[in-house]
Short mmCIF file of C-alpha atoms in Angstrom, two decimals:
data_model
loop_
_atom_site.label_atom_id
_atom_site.label_comp_id
_atom_site.label_asym_id
_atom_site.label_seq_id
_atom_site.Cartn_x
_atom_site.Cartn_y
_atom_site.Cartn_z
CA UNK A 340 0.52 -16.15 -3.19
CA UNK A 341 3.60 -17.11 -1.15
CA UNK A 342 6.50 -14.95 0.03
CA UNK A 343 9.74 -14.79 -1.94
CA UNK A 344 13.23 -13.39 -1.43
CA UNK A 345 15.01 -12.21 -4.58
CA UNK A 346 18.72 -11.46 -4.26
CA UNK A 347 20.04 -8.69 -6.49
CA UNK A 348 23.13 -10.71 -7.47
CA UNK A 349 20.96 -13.53 -8.88
CA UNK A 350 19.17 -11.33 -11.44
CA UNK A 351 20.87 -10.53 -14.75
CA UNK A 352 20.89 -6.91 -15.90
CA UNK A 353 18.85 -6.31 -19.06
CA UNK A 354 20.42 -3.61 -21.25
CA UNK A 355 17.66 -1.34 -22.57
CA UNK A 356 20.08 0.78 -24.61
CA UNK A 357 20.95 4.47 -24.27
CA UNK A 358 22.66 4.04 -20.91
CA UNK A 359 19.66 2.45 -19.21
CA UNK A 360 19.47 -1.10 -17.81
CA UNK A 361 16.95 -2.97 -15.69
CA UNK A 362 16.56 -5.79 -13.15
CA UNK A 363 13.12 -7.18 -12.37
CA UNK A 364 13.34 -8.10 -8.67
CA UNK A 365 10.77 -9.51 -6.22
CA UNK A 366 7.23 -9.60 -7.58
CA UNK A 367 3.85 -11.21 -7.34
CA UNK A 368 0.60 -10.48 -9.17
CA UNK A 369 -0.04 -7.22 -7.36
CA UNK A 370 3.42 -5.77 -6.62
CA UNK A 371 6.61 -5.73 -8.69
CA UNK A 372 9.94 -4.13 -7.72
CA UNK A 373 12.14 -3.09 -10.64
CA UNK A 374 15.60 -1.55 -10.35
CA UNK A 375 16.46 0.75 -13.28
CA UNK A 376 20.08 1.89 -13.60
CA UNK A 377 20.88 5.06 -15.54
CA UNK A 378 24.13 6.49 -16.81
CA UNK A 379 24.29 10.30 -16.90
CA UNK A 380 22.13 11.47 -19.83
CA UNK A 381 20.14 8.23 -19.92
CA UNK A 382 16.51 8.76 -20.86
CA UNK A 383 13.28 7.06 -19.85
CA UNK A 384 11.10 8.17 -22.77
CA UNK A 385 7.67 9.66 -22.16
CA UNK A 386 5.09 6.88 -21.91
CA UNK A 387 1.89 5.85 -20.15
CA UNK A 388 0.54 2.63 -18.63
CA UNK A 389 -2.59 1.77 -16.68
CA UNK A 390 -0.58 0.23 -13.81
CA UNK A 391 -0.02 2.39 -10.76
CA UNK A 392 3.68 3.20 -10.33
CA UNK A 393 5.64 4.55 -7.43
CA UNK A 394 9.32 5.43 -7.68
CA UNK A 395 12.02 5.69 -4.99
CA UNK A 396 15.28 7.38 -6.00
CA UNK A 397 17.97 5.02 -4.70
CA UNK A 398 20.82 7.21 -5.95
CA UNK A 399 21.68 9.82 -8.57
CA UNK A 400 19.73 12.86 -9.74
CA UNK A 401 16.89 12.94 -12.25
CA UNK A 402 14.40 15.30 -13.88
CA UNK A 403 10.97 13.74 -14.26
CA UNK A 404 8.29 15.16 -16.51
CA UNK A 405 4.85 14.20 -15.22
CA UNK A 406 1.81 15.36 -17.12
CA UNK A 407 3.91 18.17 -18.64
CA UNK A 408 5.45 19.42 -15.37
CA UNK A 409 9.16 18.97 -14.51
CA UNK A 410 10.34 17.80 -11.08
CA UNK A 411 13.99 17.37 -10.07
CA UNK A 412 14.57 14.55 -7.61
CA UNK A 413 17.54 12.99 -5.82
CA UNK A 414 18.38 10.24 -3.32
CA UNK A 415 15.41 9.33 -1.10
CA UNK A 416 12.82 11.33 -3.03
CA UNK A 417 9.67 9.56 -4.16
CA UNK A 418 6.88 9.84 -6.71
CA UNK A 419 3.40 8.33 -6.79
CA UNK A 420 2.19 8.27 -10.41
CA UNK A 421 -1.48 8.27 -11.29
CA UNK A 422 -2.73 5.56 -13.63
CA UNK A 423 -2.17 6.43 -17.29
CA UNK A 424 -0.35 9.72 -16.55
CA UNK A 425 2.27 10.58 -19.21
CA UNK A 426 5.72 10.46 -17.59
CA UNK A 427 9.38 10.27 -18.50
CA UNK A 428 12.79 11.06 -17.03
CA UNK A 429 16.28 12.28 -17.90
CA UNK A 430 19.23 11.33 -15.69
CA UNK A 431 21.34 14.31 -14.52
CA UNK A 432 23.76 12.26 -12.38
CA UNK A 433 24.20 8.48 -12.77
CA UNK A 434 22.01 6.52 -10.39
CA UNK A 435 19.33 3.96 -9.74
CA UNK A 436 15.55 4.25 -9.61
CA UNK A 437 13.44 1.70 -7.75
CA UNK A 438 10.11 1.45 -9.57
CA UNK A 439 7.16 -0.35 -7.99
CA UNK A 440 4.17 -1.39 -10.06
CA UNK A 441 0.63 -2.38 -9.04
CA UNK A 442 -0.41 -4.66 -10.58
CA UNK A 443 2.86 -6.21 -11.81
CA UNK A 444 4.14 -5.51 -15.35
CA UNK A 445 3.62 -8.75 -17.23
CA UNK A 446 5.29 -7.15 -20.26
CA UNK A 447 8.57 -6.97 -18.28
CA UNK A 448 8.68 -10.76 -17.94
CA UNK A 449 8.46 -11.56 -21.67
CA UNK B 120 -6.03 9.85 -7.92
CA UNK B 121 -3.43 12.43 -9.06
CA UNK B 122 0.36 12.13 -9.16
CA UNK B 123 2.49 13.48 -6.33
CA UNK B 124 6.18 14.10 -5.70
CA UNK B 125 7.33 13.73 -2.09
CA UNK B 126 10.82 15.02 -1.26
CA UNK B 127 12.64 13.13 1.48
CA UNK B 128 13.84 16.37 3.14
CA UNK B 129 10.24 17.55 3.64
CA UNK B 130 9.18 14.56 5.73
CA UNK B 131 10.00 14.46 9.45
CA UNK B 132 11.52 11.28 10.83
CA UNK B 133 9.25 9.45 13.32
CA UNK B 134 11.27 7.76 16.07
CA UNK B 135 9.82 4.30 16.72
CA UNK B 136 12.30 3.56 19.54
CA UNK B 137 14.96 0.86 19.78
CA UNK B 138 17.10 2.36 17.03
CA UNK B 139 14.33 2.35 14.41
CA UNK B 140 12.78 5.40 12.74
CA UNK B 141 10.39 5.91 9.83
CA UNK B 142 9.39 8.31 7.06
CA UNK B 143 6.11 7.83 5.22
CA UNK B 144 6.88 9.03 1.68
CA UNK B 145 4.79 9.13 -1.53
CA UNK B 146 1.48 7.29 -1.26
CA UNK B 147 -2.01 6.98 -2.58
CA UNK B 148 -4.81 4.57 -1.71
CA UNK B 149 -3.14 1.58 -3.35
CA UNK B 150 0.62 2.14 -2.95
CA UNK B 151 2.63 3.57 -0.05
CA UNK B 152 6.42 3.97 0.11
CA UNK B 153 7.90 3.96 3.61
CA UNK B 154 11.57 4.43 4.47
CA UNK B 155 12.60 2.66 7.68
CA UNK B 156 16.01 3.49 9.13
CA UNK B 157 17.72 1.04 11.47
CA UNK B 158 20.70 1.35 13.74
CA UNK B 159 22.75 -1.84 14.16
CA UNK B 160 20.75 -4.16 16.42
CA UNK B 161 17.45 -2.43 15.66
CA UNK B 162 14.50 -4.81 15.58
CA UNK B 163 11.33 -4.93 13.53
CA UNK B 164 9.28 -7.21 15.78
CA UNK B 165 7.40 -10.18 14.34
CA UNK B 166 3.99 -9.08 13.13
CA UNK B 167 1.39 -9.69 10.44
CA UNK B 168 -0.91 -7.49 8.36
CA UNK B 169 -3.34 -8.19 5.52
CA UNK B 170 -1.65 -5.61 3.24
CA UNK B 171 0.78 -6.93 0.67
CA UNK B 172 4.31 -5.69 1.39
CA UNK B 173 7.44 -5.63 -0.70
CA UNK B 174 10.80 -4.53 0.66
CA UNK B 175 13.89 -3.17 -1.10
CA UNK B 176 17.11 -3.03 0.93
CA UNK B 177 18.46 0.46 0.28
CA UNK B 178 21.53 -0.07 2.48
CA UNK B 179 22.79 -2.09 5.43
CA UNK B 180 22.42 -5.77 6.24
CA UNK B 181 19.43 -7.49 7.82
CA UNK B 182 18.14 -10.92 8.85
CA UNK B 183 14.45 -11.36 8.09
CA UNK B 184 12.36 -14.12 9.57
CA UNK B 185 9.45 -14.94 7.28
CA UNK B 186 7.02 -17.65 8.31
CA UNK B 187 9.72 -19.10 10.58
CA UNK B 188 12.54 -19.12 8.01
CA UNK B 189 15.57 -16.79 8.23
CA UNK B 190 16.93 -14.91 5.20
CA UNK B 191 19.97 -12.60 5.27
CA UNK B 192 19.71 -9.68 2.85
CA UNK B 193 21.83 -6.67 1.88
CA UNK B 194 21.84 -3.70 -0.51
CA UNK B 195 19.63 -4.25 -3.54
CA UNK B 196 17.98 -7.43 -2.29
CA UNK B 197 14.19 -7.61 -2.25
CA UNK B 198 11.34 -9.47 -0.60
CA UNK B 199 7.73 -9.95 -1.64
CA UNK B 200 5.67 -10.82 1.44
CA UNK B 201 2.43 -12.75 1.23
CA UNK B 202 -0.63 -11.27 2.88
CA UNK B 203 -0.79 -12.03 6.63
CA UNK B 204 2.56 -13.86 6.68
CA UNK B 205 4.37 -13.48 10.04
CA UNK B 206 7.58 -11.48 9.49
CA UNK B 207 10.18 -9.53 11.38
CA UNK B 208 13.78 -8.36 11.04
CA UNK B 209 16.97 -7.69 12.97
CA UNK B 210 19.52 -5.20 11.64
CA UNK B 211 23.09 -6.58 11.37
CA UNK B 212 24.63 -3.44 9.87
CA UNK B 213 22.95 0.01 10.04
CA UNK B 214 20.87 0.77 6.99
CA UNK B 215 17.58 1.65 5.40
CA UNK B 216 14.69 -0.51 4.20
CA UNK B 217 12.22 0.75 1.62
CA UNK B 218 8.85 -0.87 2.38
CA UNK B 219 6.01 -0.70 -0.12
CA UNK B 220 2.44 -1.50 0.91
CA UNK B 221 -0.61 -2.38 -1.19
CA UNK B 222 -3.07 -1.06 -0.20
CA UNK B 223 -1.58 1.82 1.79
CA UNK B 224 -1.20 1.58 5.60
CA UNK B 225 -3.80 3.96 6.99
CA UNK B 226 -2.50 3.18 10.49
CA UNK B 227 0.81 4.86 9.57
CA UNK B 228 -0.93 8.19 8.97
CA UNK B 229 -2.58 8.46 12.40
#
């Protein structure tokens, strides 16, 4: 596994609909950085996955629901998600989440 | 391993000297998010570690040296470091790096 530098400007934005778009940035088998951009009111629907996820709020304001409990987060706040925990988010103020997955999300590269 | 929300405001800043300071944010055994703040001219000395590391540039401008090669990065750019690769950085414009480690850095909690 070698090192790699991935410049934001080189990655096209994938429109996920509903005011949400995504860039898959630097990744290897074990770590993947994904930038997810939300317009106000954009929704990340409740879902689960076996991958560990951690999230850094780069900007904006969000309410996350994690295992049925709501948490409001803003710039610089962070979340460590357990494997398979149900989670979702609603964007209160437009912003960007930095999601990190371990292992990487192969489904994001298809 | 349960989920956890770590608010930036709740974590004290650790001064590492030389214009560099650090906050260890959300983490579990396998993933750790660390915010590293740099003043202009701040240096992250060349070092290696077996942990995988990925870095997201939250703000500012930096030159990284990775395995002897220089890379200039700015807001939104990302790096996936190989295990044990020699790396270091110099800050060109004040900013914040978001470093993610797999597994977590136990040495950062001492």
